[in-house]
Amino acid sequence: MIKITKSKAVIIIFILFCILLSGCWSKRELNELAIVVGAGIDKVDNGFEVSVQIVNPSEISSQKPSSSQATVITYHATGESIFEAIRKLTTITPRKAYFAHLQVLILGDRLAIEGINDVIDLFVRDPETRNDFVVLVSHESSAKEILNVLTPIEKIPANKMLYSLQGTEKAWGSTLSINIDELATIINSEKKSAVLPVIEIQGDKQLGPEKKNVEKIETSAILKYIGLSVFKQDKLVGFLTEEDSKSFNFLNDNIKSTVIVLTCPKAGKLTTEITDSTTKIKGTFKNNTPRIDINIHIDQNVGEVQCDIDLNDSKTTEYINKKAAQTIKSQIKKMITTIQQSYSSDIVGFGEVLYREDYKAWKNIKDDWSTIFPELEVEIEVYVNTNSVGTVNNWRS
């Protein structure tokens, strides 16, 4: 029988650890990969067109002086399936496209109208991509055209799209960041429909891909978010205006900050900044008929005054509170009418609310929800509290 000394045991264990921890066998060097930061998918006559925005690493280095090359390069390939088109990118890209750092995925509006299930299936199934990239829908432009636009300040356009989306969501309230996992969950739900932020090119599309687009004080083509798109199942059925998109975010309890412009008692305008908004939605059934009750509590400050008004008077504060509540309530009612009558799409998730409140009652109506939803009774109450009128109490007094 062979005796193993303590020192030999330590050596054997050390060797085994070295073998088990040698994790570089599947390593990928950065200089062997094409880092994809933005991707777009369009429906074309012969299948799908996949576009990728790849970082040009030599041009984003802070150590290197600028040259005539762009900071990103876009490549495009078509295929009968999306997966085939992605693989065909290898015929034109100098390195294999690497999707692990994907920031934004843009769906062309034609593709979105026909259905996005194939796209969702591919990206949820793919182990290489992370699930934190956001999904957008293009408007009156293809995803390919959106990805081709060069942007000032942010050298990488995909980053610009991501940061603008997040900034608009926080400060204006007309967008909503949706990642691929969240989208897949909502699309597969029987009780709620999906929304996605909408991006378009404003200006000259032809000049968007040219470097002089970022060399002028005023760019010729810009990328702008214009609101939210409405889906029914996996198909795009329409768009919400910017105002309706903000109303949706009030109902979605996703307003972090925004502004409301109000008319003054006599003449002129007054603008308030909403600093906090809390929404509670309750569902009830009466004789098997569903109803939704919405309560929204809002805190705001006076941000700008363009009228002759006495801000020291308590009646003025009452007027501002009442006027803001009426304005927001009116806008929300208009949005609900739009999704009920024009799109018949429950993007707010009233079905989910009813399901949570009374599962048995919901079970009785769920098969008829598509016909019940357009006639669903929705009651809205908005309560507004003005905390501050600013350091200047009166204007033109």
Coordinates of C-alpha atoms in Angstrom, one line a residue:
M1 CA 0.0 0.0 0.0
I2 CA 1.4 3.4 -1.1
K3 CA 1.6 5.9 1.7
I4 CA 1.0 9.6 0.8
T5 CA 2.8 12.0 2.9
K6 CA 1.3 15.3 3.9
S7 CA 3.6 17.2 1.6
K8 CA 2.7 14.9 -1.4
A9 CA -1.0 15.4 -0.6
V10 CA -0.6 19.2 -0.7
I11 CA 1.2 18.9 -4.1
I12 CA -1.5 16.7 -5.6
I13 CA -4.3 19.0 -4.4
F14 CA -2.4 22.0 -5.8
I15 CA -2.1 20.3 -9.2
L16 CA -5.8 19.4 -9.2
F17 CA -6.7 23.0 -8.4
C18 CA -4.5 24.2 -11.3
I19 CA -6.3 21.9 -13.7
L20 CA -9.8 22.9 -12.5
L21 CA -9.1 26.6 -12.4
S22 CA -7.5 26.8 -15.9
G23 CA -10.5 28.7 -17.3
C24 CA -8.7 30.3 -20.3
W25 CA -9.4 27.4 -22.6
S26 CA -12.5 29.2 -24.1
K27 CA -11.2 32.8 -23.8
R28 CA -11.9 35.3 -26.5
E29 CA -9.4 38.2 -27.0
L30 CA -10.9 41.6 -27.7
N31 CA -8.8 41.9 -30.9
E32 CA -10.6 38.8 -32.2
L33 CA -14.1 40.2 -31.8
A34 CA -16.3 42.8 -33.3
I35 CA -18.2 44.4 -30.4
V36 CA -21.9 45.0 -31.3
V37 CA -23.4 47.8 -29.4
G38 CA -26.6 48.3 -31.5
A39 CA -28.6 46.0 -33.7
G40 CA -31.6 46.4 -35.9
I41 CA -33.9 44.0 -37.6
D42 CA -36.1 44.9 -40.6
K43 CA -38.6 42.8 -42.6
V44 CA -37.7 42.7 -46.3
D45 CA -39.3 40.9 -49.2
N46 CA -37.0 37.9 -49.1
G47 CA -36.9 37.5 -45.3
F48 CA -35.1 39.6 -42.8
E49 CA -32.3 42.2 -42.8
V50 CA -30.0 42.4 -39.8
S51 CA -27.9 45.5 -39.2
V52 CA -25.3 45.8 -36.5
Q53 CA -23.4 48.8 -35.2
I54 CA -19.9 47.8 -34.3
V55 CA -17.4 49.9 -32.3
N56 CA -14.3 51.0 -34.1
P57 CA -11.9 50.7 -31.1
S58 CA -9.1 52.7 -32.6
E59 CA -11.4 55.8 -32.9
I60 CA -12.9 55.8 -29.4
S61 CA -9.5 55.8 -27.7
S62 CA -8.9 59.0 -25.7
Q63 CA -5.1 58.6 -26.4
K64 CA -5.5 58.7 -30.2
P65 CA -6.0 61.9 -32.2
S66 CA -9.1 62.0 -34.3
S67 CA -8.9 60.7 -37.9
S68 CA -11.2 60.5 -40.9
Q69 CA -12.6 57.2 -39.7
A70 CA -16.0 56.9 -38.0
T71 CA -16.3 55.8 -34.4
V72 CA -18.7 53.0 -35.4
I73 CA -19.2 50.9 -38.5
T74 CA -22.5 49.4 -39.5
Y75 CA -22.8 46.1 -41.4
H76 CA -26.0 44.6 -43.0
A77 CA -27.0 41.1 -44.1
T78 CA -30.2 39.5 -45.2
G79 CA -31.5 35.9 -44.8
E80 CA -34.6 33.9 -44.8
S81 CA -34.4 33.8 -41.0
I82 CA -32.9 36.2 -38.5
F83 CA -30.3 33.7 -37.3
E84 CA -29.2 33.0 -40.9
A85 CA -28.8 36.8 -41.5
I86 CA -26.7 37.1 -38.4
R87 CA -24.4 34.3 -39.5
K88 CA -24.1 35.8 -42.9
L89 CA -22.6 38.9 -41.3
T90 CA -19.4 36.9 -41.1
T91 CA -19.0 37.2 -44.8
I92 CA -18.5 41.0 -44.6
T93 CA -17.3 41.7 -41.0
P94 CA -13.5 41.5 -40.4
R95 CA -14.2 39.7 -37.1
K96 CA -17.1 37.7 -35.7
A97 CA -19.9 39.8 -34.4
Y98 CA -20.1 39.6 -30.6
F99 CA -23.5 40.5 -29.0
A100 CA -22.7 40.3 -25.3
H101 CA -22.3 44.1 -25.1
L102 CA -25.5 45.0 -27.0
Q103 CA -27.1 48.2 -25.7
V104 CA -30.1 48.7 -28.0
L105 CA -32.2 46.5 -30.4
I106 CA -34.2 48.4 -32.9
L107 CA -37.2 46.7 -34.6
G108 CA -38.3 48.2 -38.0
D109 CA -41.9 49.3 -38.0
R110 CA -42.8 46.9 -40.9
L111 CA -41.4 44.0 -38.9
A112 CA -43.3 45.1 -35.8
I113 CA -46.6 45.3 -37.7
E114 CA -46.2 41.7 -39.0
G115 CA -45.1 40.4 -35.6
I116 CA -42.0 40.2 -33.4
N117 CA -42.3 36.7 -31.9
D118 CA -39.4 35.4 -34.0
V119 CA -37.1 38.2 -32.8
I120 CA -38.0 37.7 -29.2
D121 CA -37.5 33.9 -29.5
L122 CA -34.0 34.3 -31.0
F123 CA -32.6 36.8 -28.4
V124 CA -34.2 35.1 -25.4
R125 CA -32.8 31.8 -26.6
D126 CA -29.3 33.0 -27.4
P127 CA -26.9 32.4 -24.4
E128 CA -24.4 34.9 -25.7
T129 CA -26.5 38.1 -25.3
R130 CA -27.4 39.5 -21.9
N131 CA -31.0 40.4 -21.1
D132 CA -30.5 44.1 -20.2
F133 CA -30.5 45.7 -23.6
V134 CA -33.5 47.9 -24.4
V135 CA -35.8 47.3 -27.4
L136 CA -37.1 50.2 -29.6
V137 CA -39.4 50.5 -32.6
S138 CA -38.5 52.8 -35.5
H139 CA -41.0 55.2 -37.0
E140 CA -41.1 56.1 -40.7
S141 CA -37.5 54.8 -41.0
S142 CA -36.0 51.4 -41.1
A143 CA -33.9 50.1 -38.2
K144 CA -31.0 50.1 -40.7
E145 CA -31.4 53.9 -41.3
I146 CA -31.6 54.6 -37.6
L147 CA -28.4 52.7 -36.9
N148 CA -26.6 54.6 -39.7
V149 CA -27.1 58.1 -38.1
L150 CA -24.0 59.5 -36.5
T151 CA -24.6 61.5 -33.3
P152 CA -22.7 64.4 -31.8
I153 CA -21.3 64.5 -28.2
E154 CA -21.8 60.7 -27.7
K155 CA -19.3 59.1 -30.1
I156 CA -21.2 55.8 -30.1
P157 CA -24.8 56.3 -31.4
A158 CA -26.1 53.3 -29.6
N159 CA -25.0 54.9 -26.3
K160 CA -26.7 58.1 -27.3
M161 CA -30.0 56.2 -27.9
L162 CA -29.7 54.5 -24.5
Y163 CA -28.9 57.7 -22.6
S164 CA -31.6 59.7 -24.3
L165 CA -34.1 57.0 -23.5
Q166 CA -33.2 57.0 -19.9
G167 CA -33.0 60.8 -19.6
T168 CA -36.4 61.2 -21.2
E169 CA -38.0 58.6 -19.0
K170 CA -36.6 60.4 -15.8
A171 CA -37.2 64.0 -16.7
W172 CA -40.0 64.1 -19.2
G173 CA -42.0 60.9 -18.8
S174 CA -42.9 60.1 -22.4
T175 CA -40.7 56.9 -22.7
L176 CA -40.2 53.7 -21.0
S177 CA -37.1 51.4 -20.9
I178 CA -38.1 47.8 -21.8
N179 CA -35.5 45.1 -21.9
I180 CA -35.9 41.9 -23.9
D181 CA -36.9 39.7 -20.9
E182 CA -39.6 42.2 -19.8
L183 CA -40.9 42.3 -23.4
A184 CA -41.0 38.5 -23.7
T185 CA -43.0 38.2 -20.4
I186 CA -45.6 40.8 -21.5
I187 CA -46.0 39.4 -25.0
N188 CA -46.8 36.0 -23.6
S189 CA -49.3 37.4 -21.1
E190 CA -53.0 37.0 -21.6
K191 CA -53.8 39.9 -19.3
K192 CA -51.6 42.7 -20.6
S193 CA -50.3 44.1 -23.9
A194 CA -46.8 45.6 -24.6
V195 CA -45.6 49.0 -25.3
L196 CA -42.2 50.0 -26.7
P197 CA -40.5 53.4 -27.1
V198 CA -40.5 54.9 -30.6
I199 CA -37.5 56.5 -32.2
E200 CA -37.4 58.4 -35.5
I201 CA -35.0 60.4 -37.7
Q202 CA -35.7 64.1 -37.9
G203 CA -34.0 66.1 -40.6
D204 CA -32.2 64.9 -43.7
K205 CA -31.9 61.1 -43.6
Q206 CA -29.3 61.2 -46.4
L207 CA -26.9 63.2 -44.3
G208 CA -27.3 61.2 -41.1
P209 CA -24.5 58.6 -42.0
E210 CA -22.0 61.3 -43.1
K211 CA -19.3 62.5 -40.7
K212 CA -20.2 66.2 -41.5
N213 CA -23.5 65.5 -39.6
V214 CA -21.5 65.8 -36.4
E215 CA -19.1 68.5 -37.5
K216 CA -21.6 71.3 -37.6
I217 CA -23.2 73.4 -34.8
E218 CA -26.6 72.2 -35.9
T219 CA -26.8 68.6 -37.1
S220 CA -28.7 67.8 -40.3
A221 CA -30.2 64.6 -38.9
I222 CA -31.0 63.8 -35.3
L223 CA -32.5 60.8 -33.5
K224 CA -35.5 61.6 -31.4
Y225 CA -38.0 59.7 -29.2
I226 CA -41.6 60.6 -30.0
G227 CA -43.5 58.4 -27.5
L228 CA -44.6 54.8 -27.2
S229 CA -45.9 52.2 -29.6
V230 CA -48.9 50.0 -28.8
F231 CA -48.9 46.2 -29.4
K232 CA -51.6 43.7 -29.4
Q233 CA -50.2 40.2 -28.8
D234 CA -46.9 40.5 -30.8
K235 CA -48.1 42.9 -33.5
L236 CA -47.7 46.7 -33.6
V237 CA -51.2 48.3 -33.9
G238 CA -50.4 52.0 -33.4
F239 CA -48.6 54.8 -31.7
L240 CA -49.4 57.0 -28.7
T241 CA -48.7 60.7 -28.9
E242 CA -46.2 62.2 -26.6
E243 CA -49.0 63.5 -24.3
D244 CA -50.7 60.1 -24.3
S245 CA -47.4 58.4 -23.6
K246 CA -47.0 60.5 -20.5
S247 CA -50.5 59.6 -19.4
F248 CA -49.6 56.0 -19.8
N249 CA -46.6 56.4 -17.5
F250 CA -48.9 58.1 -14.9
L251 CA -51.0 55.0 -14.9
N252 CA -48.0 52.7 -15.0
D253 CA -46.7 54.5 -11.9
N254 CA -43.5 55.4 -13.8
I255 CA -43.5 59.2 -13.7
K256 CA -40.3 60.3 -11.9
S257 CA -40.6 63.9 -13.0
T258 CA -42.3 65.9 -15.7
V259 CA -43.8 69.3 -16.3
I260 CA -47.4 70.4 -16.8
V261 CA -48.4 73.7 -18.5
L262 CA -51.6 75.3 -17.0
T263 CA -53.7 78.3 -17.9
C264 CA -53.8 81.1 -15.4
P265 CA -57.2 82.4 -14.0
K266 CA -57.1 85.5 -16.3
A267 CA -54.5 85.1 -19.0
G268 CA -51.1 83.6 -19.5
K269 CA -49.5 80.3 -18.6
L270 CA -48.0 78.7 -15.5
T271 CA -45.8 75.6 -15.6
T272 CA -45.4 73.2 -12.7
E273 CA -42.8 70.5 -12.1
I274 CA -44.1 67.2 -10.9
T275 CA -41.7 65.8 -8.3
D276 CA -43.5 62.7 -7.2
S277 CA -46.4 60.6 -8.5
T278 CA -48.0 57.5 -7.0
T279 CA -50.7 55.6 -8.7
K280 CA -53.0 52.9 -7.2
I281 CA -55.3 50.9 -9.5
K282 CA -58.1 48.7 -8.0
G283 CA -60.5 46.3 -9.8
T284 CA -63.9 45.2 -8.7
F285 CA -66.7 43.0 -10.0
K286 CA -70.4 43.7 -9.7
N287 CA -72.8 41.2 -11.1
N288 CA -69.8 39.7 -13.1
T289 CA -69.2 43.2 -14.6
P290 CA -65.7 44.5 -14.0
R291 CA -64.7 48.1 -13.1
I292 CA -61.4 49.9 -12.6
D293 CA -60.8 52.7 -10.0
I294 CA -57.6 54.7 -10.3
N295 CA -56.2 57.1 -7.7
I296 CA -53.2 59.2 -8.4
H297 CA -51.5 61.4 -5.8
I298 CA -49.1 64.0 -7.1
D299 CA -46.6 66.4 -5.6
Q300 CA -45.4 69.4 -7.6
N301 CA -43.6 72.7 -7.5
V302 CA -44.3 75.9 -9.4
G303 CA -41.5 76.1 -12.0
E304 CA -42.4 79.1 -14.3
V305 CA -45.0 81.8 -14.1
Q306 CA -46.0 83.8 -17.2
C307 CA -49.1 85.6 -15.9
D308 CA -50.2 88.1 -13.3
I309 CA -50.9 85.9 -10.2
D310 CA -50.6 86.2 -6.4
L311 CA -48.7 83.1 -5.2
N312 CA -49.0 84.3 -1.6
D313 CA -52.8 83.7 -1.7
S314 CA -53.9 80.3 -0.5
K315 CA -56.7 80.4 -3.0
T316 CA -54.1 80.6 -5.8
T317 CA -52.5 77.4 -4.5
E318 CA -55.9 75.7 -4.4
Y319 CA -56.5 76.9 -8.0
I320 CA -53.2 75.5 -9.2
N321 CA -53.8 72.1 -7.5
K322 CA -57.3 71.9 -8.9
K323 CA -56.2 73.0 -12.4
A324 CA -53.3 70.5 -12.5
A325 CA -55.6 67.7 -11.3
Q326 CA -58.2 68.5 -14.0
T327 CA -55.5 68.7 -16.7
I328 CA -53.9 65.4 -15.8
K329 CA -57.2 63.6 -15.4
S330 CA -58.4 64.9 -18.8
Q331 CA -55.2 63.7 -20.5
I332 CA -55.4 60.3 -18.9
K333 CA -59.1 59.8 -19.9
K334 CA -58.2 60.7 -23.4
M335 CA -55.4 58.1 -23.5
I336 CA -57.7 55.4 -22.1
T337 CA -60.3 56.2 -24.7
T338 CA -57.6 55.8 -27.4
I339 CA -56.4 52.4 -26.2
Q340 CA -60.0 51.2 -25.7
Q341 CA -61.6 52.5 -28.9
S342 CA -58.8 52.8 -31.4
Y343 CA -56.5 49.9 -30.5
S344 CA -58.5 47.7 -28.1
S345 CA -55.2 46.9 -26.4
D346 CA -54.8 46.6 -22.6
I347 CA -51.4 48.1 -22.3
V348 CA -52.0 49.3 -18.8
G349 CA -52.7 45.9 -17.5
F350 CA -56.3 46.3 -16.2
G351 CA -56.7 42.6 -16.8
E352 CA -53.9 41.8 -14.4
V353 CA -55.5 44.0 -11.8
L354 CA -58.8 42.2 -12.1
Y355 CA -57.0 38.9 -12.0
R356 CA -55.3 39.8 -8.7
E357 CA -58.5 41.2 -7.1
D358 CA -60.8 38.3 -7.9
Y359 CA -59.3 35.3 -9.8
K360 CA -62.6 33.4 -10.0
A361 CA -64.5 36.3 -11.4
W362 CA -61.7 37.0 -13.9
K363 CA -61.8 33.4 -15.0
N364 CA -65.4 33.9 -16.0
I365 CA -64.6 36.8 -18.3
K366 CA -61.1 36.2 -19.5
D367 CA -62.2 34.5 -22.8
D368 CA -64.3 37.6 -23.6
W369 CA -61.7 40.2 -22.4
S370 CA -61.1 41.5 -25.9
T371 CA -64.7 42.5 -26.3
I372 CA -65.2 43.6 -22.7
F373 CA -62.1 45.8 -22.5
P374 CA -63.3 48.5 -25.0
E375 CA -66.4 49.0 -22.8
L376 CA -64.7 48.7 -19.4
E377 CA -65.8 51.3 -16.9
V378 CA -62.8 53.3 -15.6
E379 CA -63.0 55.9 -12.9
I380 CA -60.1 58.3 -12.3
E381 CA -59.3 60.5 -9.3
V382 CA -56.3 62.8 -9.3
Y383 CA -55.1 64.6 -6.2
V384 CA -52.4 67.3 -6.5
N385 CA -50.4 69.0 -3.8
T386 CA -48.2 72.0 -4.5
N387 CA -45.2 72.1 -2.1
S388 CA -43.3 75.1 -3.3
V389 CA -43.9 78.2 -5.4
G390 CA -40.3 79.2 -5.7
T391 CA -38.2 81.9 -4.2
V392 CA -40.1 84.7 -6.0
N393 CA -43.7 84.7 -4.7
N394 CA -45.2 87.2 -7.2
W395 CA -44.7 88.1 -10.8
R396 CA -45.7 91.4 -12.2
S397 CA -47.7 92.3 -9.0

